[in-house]
Coordinates of C-alpha atoms in Angstrom, one line a residue:
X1 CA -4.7 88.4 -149.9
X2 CA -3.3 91.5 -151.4
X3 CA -4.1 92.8 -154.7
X4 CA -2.0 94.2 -157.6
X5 CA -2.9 96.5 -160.0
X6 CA -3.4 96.3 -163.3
X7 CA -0.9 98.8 -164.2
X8 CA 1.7 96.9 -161.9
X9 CA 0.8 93.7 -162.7
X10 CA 1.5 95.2 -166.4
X11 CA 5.0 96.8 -165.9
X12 CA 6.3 93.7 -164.1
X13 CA 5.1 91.5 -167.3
X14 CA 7.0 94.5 -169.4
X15 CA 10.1 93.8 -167.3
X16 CA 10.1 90.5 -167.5
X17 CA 9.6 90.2 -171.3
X18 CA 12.5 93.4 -171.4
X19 CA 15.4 91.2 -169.4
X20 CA 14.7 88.3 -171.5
X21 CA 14.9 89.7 -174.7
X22 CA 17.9 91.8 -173.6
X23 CA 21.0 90.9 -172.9
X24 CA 23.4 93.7 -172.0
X25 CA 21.3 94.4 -169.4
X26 CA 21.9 94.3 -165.5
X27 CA 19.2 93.7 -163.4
X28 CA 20.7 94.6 -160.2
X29 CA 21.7 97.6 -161.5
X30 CA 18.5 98.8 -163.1
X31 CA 17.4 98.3 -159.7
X32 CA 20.1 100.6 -158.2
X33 CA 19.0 103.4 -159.9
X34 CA 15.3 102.6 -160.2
X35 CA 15.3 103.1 -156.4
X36 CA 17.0 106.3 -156.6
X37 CA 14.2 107.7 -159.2
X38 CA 12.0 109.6 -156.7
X39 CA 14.9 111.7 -155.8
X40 CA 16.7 112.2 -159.0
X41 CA 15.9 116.0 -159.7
X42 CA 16.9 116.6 -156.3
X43 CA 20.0 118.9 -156.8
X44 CA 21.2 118.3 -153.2
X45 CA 20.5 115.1 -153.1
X46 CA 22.6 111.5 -154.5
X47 CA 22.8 112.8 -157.9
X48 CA 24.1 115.9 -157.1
X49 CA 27.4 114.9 -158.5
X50 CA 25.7 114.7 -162.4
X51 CA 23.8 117.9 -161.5
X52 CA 27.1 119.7 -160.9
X53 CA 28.5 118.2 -163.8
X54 CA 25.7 119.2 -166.2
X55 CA 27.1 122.2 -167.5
X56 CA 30.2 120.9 -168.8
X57 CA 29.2 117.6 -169.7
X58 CA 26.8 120.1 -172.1
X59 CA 29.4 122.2 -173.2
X60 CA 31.5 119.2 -174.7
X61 CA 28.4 118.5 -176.6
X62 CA 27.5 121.5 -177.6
X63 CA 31.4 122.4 -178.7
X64 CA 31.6 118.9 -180.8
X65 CA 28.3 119.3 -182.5
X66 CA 28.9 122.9 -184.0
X67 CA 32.6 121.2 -185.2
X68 CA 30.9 118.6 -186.9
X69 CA 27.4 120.6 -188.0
X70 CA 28.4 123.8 -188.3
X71 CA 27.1 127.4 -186.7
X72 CA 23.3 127.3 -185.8
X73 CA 21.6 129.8 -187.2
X74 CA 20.0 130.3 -183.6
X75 CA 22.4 131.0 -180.6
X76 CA 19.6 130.5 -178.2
X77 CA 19.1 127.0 -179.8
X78 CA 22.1 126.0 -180.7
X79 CA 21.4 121.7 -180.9
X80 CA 18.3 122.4 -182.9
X81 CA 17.5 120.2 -186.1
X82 CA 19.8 117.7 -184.8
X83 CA 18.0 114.6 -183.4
X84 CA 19.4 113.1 -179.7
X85 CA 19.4 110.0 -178.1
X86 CA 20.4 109.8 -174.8
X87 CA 21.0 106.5 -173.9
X88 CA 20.5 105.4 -169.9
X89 CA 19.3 108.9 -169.5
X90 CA 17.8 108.3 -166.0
X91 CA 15.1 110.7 -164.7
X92 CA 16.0 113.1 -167.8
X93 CA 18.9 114.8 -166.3
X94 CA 20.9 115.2 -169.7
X95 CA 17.9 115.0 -172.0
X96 CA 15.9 117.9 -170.6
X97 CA 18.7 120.3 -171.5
X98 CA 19.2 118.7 -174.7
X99 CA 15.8 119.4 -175.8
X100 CA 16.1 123.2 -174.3
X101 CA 19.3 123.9 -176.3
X102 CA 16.9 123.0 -179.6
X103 CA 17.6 118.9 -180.1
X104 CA 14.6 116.6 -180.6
X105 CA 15.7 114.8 -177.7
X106 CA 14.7 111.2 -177.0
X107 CA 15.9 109.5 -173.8
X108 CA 15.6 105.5 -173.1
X109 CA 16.0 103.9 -170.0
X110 CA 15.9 100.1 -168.5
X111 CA 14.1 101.5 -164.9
X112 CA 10.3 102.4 -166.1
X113 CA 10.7 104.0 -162.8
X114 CA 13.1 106.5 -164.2
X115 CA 11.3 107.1 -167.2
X116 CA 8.1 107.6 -165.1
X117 CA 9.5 110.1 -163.2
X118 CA 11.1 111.8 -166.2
X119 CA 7.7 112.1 -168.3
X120 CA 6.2 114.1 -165.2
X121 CA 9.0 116.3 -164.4
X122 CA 9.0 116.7 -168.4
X123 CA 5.2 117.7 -168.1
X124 CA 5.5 120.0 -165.6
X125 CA 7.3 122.7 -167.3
X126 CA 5.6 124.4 -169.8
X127 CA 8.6 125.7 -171.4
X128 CA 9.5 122.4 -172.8
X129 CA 7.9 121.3 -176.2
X130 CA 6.6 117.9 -175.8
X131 CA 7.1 117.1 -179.6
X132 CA 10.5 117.3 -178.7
X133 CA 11.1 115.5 -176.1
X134 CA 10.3 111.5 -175.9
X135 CA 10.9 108.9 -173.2
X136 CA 10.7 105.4 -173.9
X137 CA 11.4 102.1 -171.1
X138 CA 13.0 100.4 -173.9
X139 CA 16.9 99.6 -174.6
X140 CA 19.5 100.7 -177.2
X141 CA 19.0 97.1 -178.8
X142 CA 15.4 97.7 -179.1
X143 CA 16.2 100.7 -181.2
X144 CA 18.9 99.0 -183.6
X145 CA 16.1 96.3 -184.2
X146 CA 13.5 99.2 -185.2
X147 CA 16.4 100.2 -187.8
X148 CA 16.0 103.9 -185.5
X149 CA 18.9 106.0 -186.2
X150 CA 20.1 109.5 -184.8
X151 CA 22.7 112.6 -185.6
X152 CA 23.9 112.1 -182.0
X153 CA 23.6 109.5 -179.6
X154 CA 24.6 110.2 -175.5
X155 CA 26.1 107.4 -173.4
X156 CA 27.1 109.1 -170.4
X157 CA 27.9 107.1 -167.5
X158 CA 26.4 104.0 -168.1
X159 CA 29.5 102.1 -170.0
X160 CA 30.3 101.0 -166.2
X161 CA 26.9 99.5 -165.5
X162 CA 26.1 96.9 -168.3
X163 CA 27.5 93.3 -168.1
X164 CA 29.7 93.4 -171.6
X165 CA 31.1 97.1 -172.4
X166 CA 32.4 96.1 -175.9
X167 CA 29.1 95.0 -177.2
X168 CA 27.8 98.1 -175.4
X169 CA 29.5 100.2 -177.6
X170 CA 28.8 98.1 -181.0
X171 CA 25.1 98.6 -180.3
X172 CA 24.8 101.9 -179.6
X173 CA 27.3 103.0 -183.0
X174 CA 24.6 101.4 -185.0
X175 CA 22.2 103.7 -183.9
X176 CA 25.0 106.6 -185.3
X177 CA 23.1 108.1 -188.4
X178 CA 25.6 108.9 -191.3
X179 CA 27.5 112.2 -190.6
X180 CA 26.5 111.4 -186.8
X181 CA 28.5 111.3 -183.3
X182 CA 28.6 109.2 -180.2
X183 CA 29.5 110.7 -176.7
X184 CA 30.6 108.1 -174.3
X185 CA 31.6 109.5 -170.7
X186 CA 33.3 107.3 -167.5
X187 CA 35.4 106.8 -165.2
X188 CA 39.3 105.8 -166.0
X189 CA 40.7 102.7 -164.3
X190 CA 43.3 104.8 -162.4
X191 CA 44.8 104.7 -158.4
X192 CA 43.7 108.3 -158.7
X193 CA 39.8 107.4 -159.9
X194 CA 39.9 104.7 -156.9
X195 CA 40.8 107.1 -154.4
X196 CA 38.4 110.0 -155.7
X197 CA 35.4 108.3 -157.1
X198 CA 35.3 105.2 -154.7
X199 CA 36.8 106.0 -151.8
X200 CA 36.2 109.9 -151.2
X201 CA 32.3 110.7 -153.6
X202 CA 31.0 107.1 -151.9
X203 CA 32.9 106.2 -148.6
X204 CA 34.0 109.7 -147.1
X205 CA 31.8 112.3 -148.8
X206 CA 29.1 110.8 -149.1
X207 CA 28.0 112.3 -152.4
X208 CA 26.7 109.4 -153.7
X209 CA 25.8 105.6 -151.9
X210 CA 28.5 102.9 -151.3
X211 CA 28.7 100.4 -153.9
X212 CA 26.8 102.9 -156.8
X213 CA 30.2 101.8 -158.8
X214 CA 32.6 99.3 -158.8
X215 CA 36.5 100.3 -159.7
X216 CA 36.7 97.0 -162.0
X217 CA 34.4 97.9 -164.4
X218 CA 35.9 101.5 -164.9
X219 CA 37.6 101.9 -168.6
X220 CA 40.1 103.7 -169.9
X221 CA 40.2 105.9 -172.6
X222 CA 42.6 103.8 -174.3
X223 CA 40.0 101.2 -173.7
X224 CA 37.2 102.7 -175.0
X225 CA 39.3 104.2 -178.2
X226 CA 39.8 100.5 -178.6
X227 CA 36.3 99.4 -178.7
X228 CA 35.0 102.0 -181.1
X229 CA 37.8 101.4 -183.6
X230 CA 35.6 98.1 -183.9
X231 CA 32.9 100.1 -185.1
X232 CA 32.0 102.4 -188.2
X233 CA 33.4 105.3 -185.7
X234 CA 36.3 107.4 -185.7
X235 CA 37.8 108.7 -182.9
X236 CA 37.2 112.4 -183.0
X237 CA 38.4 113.9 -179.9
X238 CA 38.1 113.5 -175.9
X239 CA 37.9 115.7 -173.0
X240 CA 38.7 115.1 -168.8
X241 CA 35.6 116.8 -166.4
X242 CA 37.8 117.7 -163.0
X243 CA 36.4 118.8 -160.0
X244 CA 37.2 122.3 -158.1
X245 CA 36.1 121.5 -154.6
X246 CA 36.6 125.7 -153.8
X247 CA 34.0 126.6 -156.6
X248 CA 31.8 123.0 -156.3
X249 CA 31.5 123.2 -160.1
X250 CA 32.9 120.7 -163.0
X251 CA 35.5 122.1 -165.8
X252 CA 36.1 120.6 -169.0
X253 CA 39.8 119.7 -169.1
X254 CA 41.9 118.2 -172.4
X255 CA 45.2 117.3 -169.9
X256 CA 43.6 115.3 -167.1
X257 CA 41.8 111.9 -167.8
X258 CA 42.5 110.5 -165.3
X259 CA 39.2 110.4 -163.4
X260 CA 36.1 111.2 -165.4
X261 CA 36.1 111.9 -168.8
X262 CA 34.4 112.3 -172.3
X263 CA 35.1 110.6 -175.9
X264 CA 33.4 112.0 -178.7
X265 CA 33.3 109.9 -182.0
X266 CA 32.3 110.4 -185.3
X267 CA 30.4 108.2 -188.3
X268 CA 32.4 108.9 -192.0
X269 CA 31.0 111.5 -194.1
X270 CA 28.6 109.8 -196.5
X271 CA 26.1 112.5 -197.4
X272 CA 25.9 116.4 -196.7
X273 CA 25.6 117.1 -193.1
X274 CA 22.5 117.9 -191.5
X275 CA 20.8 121.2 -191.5
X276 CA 21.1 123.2 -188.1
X277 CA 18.7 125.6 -188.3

């Protein structure tokens, strides 16, 4: 008869007890990605596509907060003083940086897998400060129920993967401290985001497996603009991320939606913003 570990026996009871209490939560999907964990910081590898579009995703962030905080005090550490949630943050690929550009970064993820594999790619460089940087198996609802809030909270490319987007998007503006933002990036429901996204990254490219997304889940921006005017969000601005196949890098671009793009929204001024050091 084969044994299980403890520890195994341990995160499957922790699962478990996560999927019941949670509701906006896919299974399958956790799954998906859980089995892509292992190879997550490879650059070349399946999520090469969010690796390439790091830099710009960062930049939007980067832009929005010093609009809505003011100059930092420290170039080099622009995001510092502000607190970050990144929400679905996988292996760490968003939060790392986050927590390198100054934020007090914490990312939570439904795959204990992923958040395994980002604690010990955390803990191997020494440049990053550990009080700074948290991981937690644990879901945006968890955090609301804690009464946890945060100047910025991430939701980038994870609207398409949970069962009910709307209530996806209530939750995580409750985490929104006052004088806060929320970033949400996807994929629009176009013939152009079917051809590129679907047909050419997973089918003919190859960038990333078959069946990673599926087209009737994608939102528009309109979409999206709709569910956070159910919220205690403003629309703030948004931005589209097109791909230059000569240059193999991601630019930020305010015309062209019409595949992947950003919304940033912002909680009403209640109190004096935040101190950026």
């Amino acid at each position: 008869r084969r044994r299980v570990s403890k520890a195994a026996n341990f995160r499957r009871s922790e699962q478990n007890r996560f999927f019941t209490v949670q509701a906006n939560v896919d299974p399958s999907e956790v799954h998906k990605f859980s089995q892509l964990a292992q190879s997550w910081w490879n650059p070349n590898g399946e999520m090469r596509p969010l690796h390439q579009m790091n830099p710009a995703r960062l930049k939007y962030i980067r832009d929005c907060c010093l609009s809505q905080f003011g100059p930092p005090k420290d170039l080099s550490k622009p995001l510092r003083g502000l607190h970050f949630l990144d929400v679905g943050s996988g292996c760490g690929l968003l939060t790392e940086p986050l927590a390198r550009l100054g934020a007090n970064a914490t990312g939570i993820d439904a795959s204990p897998e992923a958040i395994e594999v980002a604690r010990i790619h955390a803990k191997n460089d020494p440049d990053l400060d550990s009080n700074e940087l948290d991981y937690q198996n644990v879901t945006a609802e968890s955090l609301v129920d804690r009464g946890e809030t945060f100047n910025i909270v991430c939701a980038l490319e994870i609207i398409e993967h949970v069962p009910n987007p709307e209530e996806f998007v209530i939750t995580v503006s409750k985490l929104v401290g006052e004088n806060g933002g929320l970033f949400i990036s996807t994929i629009n429901k176009t013939l152009k985001s079917y051809i590129l996204a679907i047909l050419g990254a997973e089918y003919l490219l190859r960038w990333v497996p078959a069946g990673t997304h599926d087209w009737n889940k994608f939102q528009s921006p309109d979409s999206i603009s709709r569910m956070i005017s159910k919220t205690n969000l403003s629309f703030h601005s948004s931005v589209g991320m097109t791909y230059d196949v000569f240059s193999e890098r991601w630019n930020l671009n305010a015309h062209d939606l019409d595949v992947n793009y950003c919304i940033f929204a912002t909680r009403k001024l209640l109190n004096q913003n935040p101190t950026v050091e």
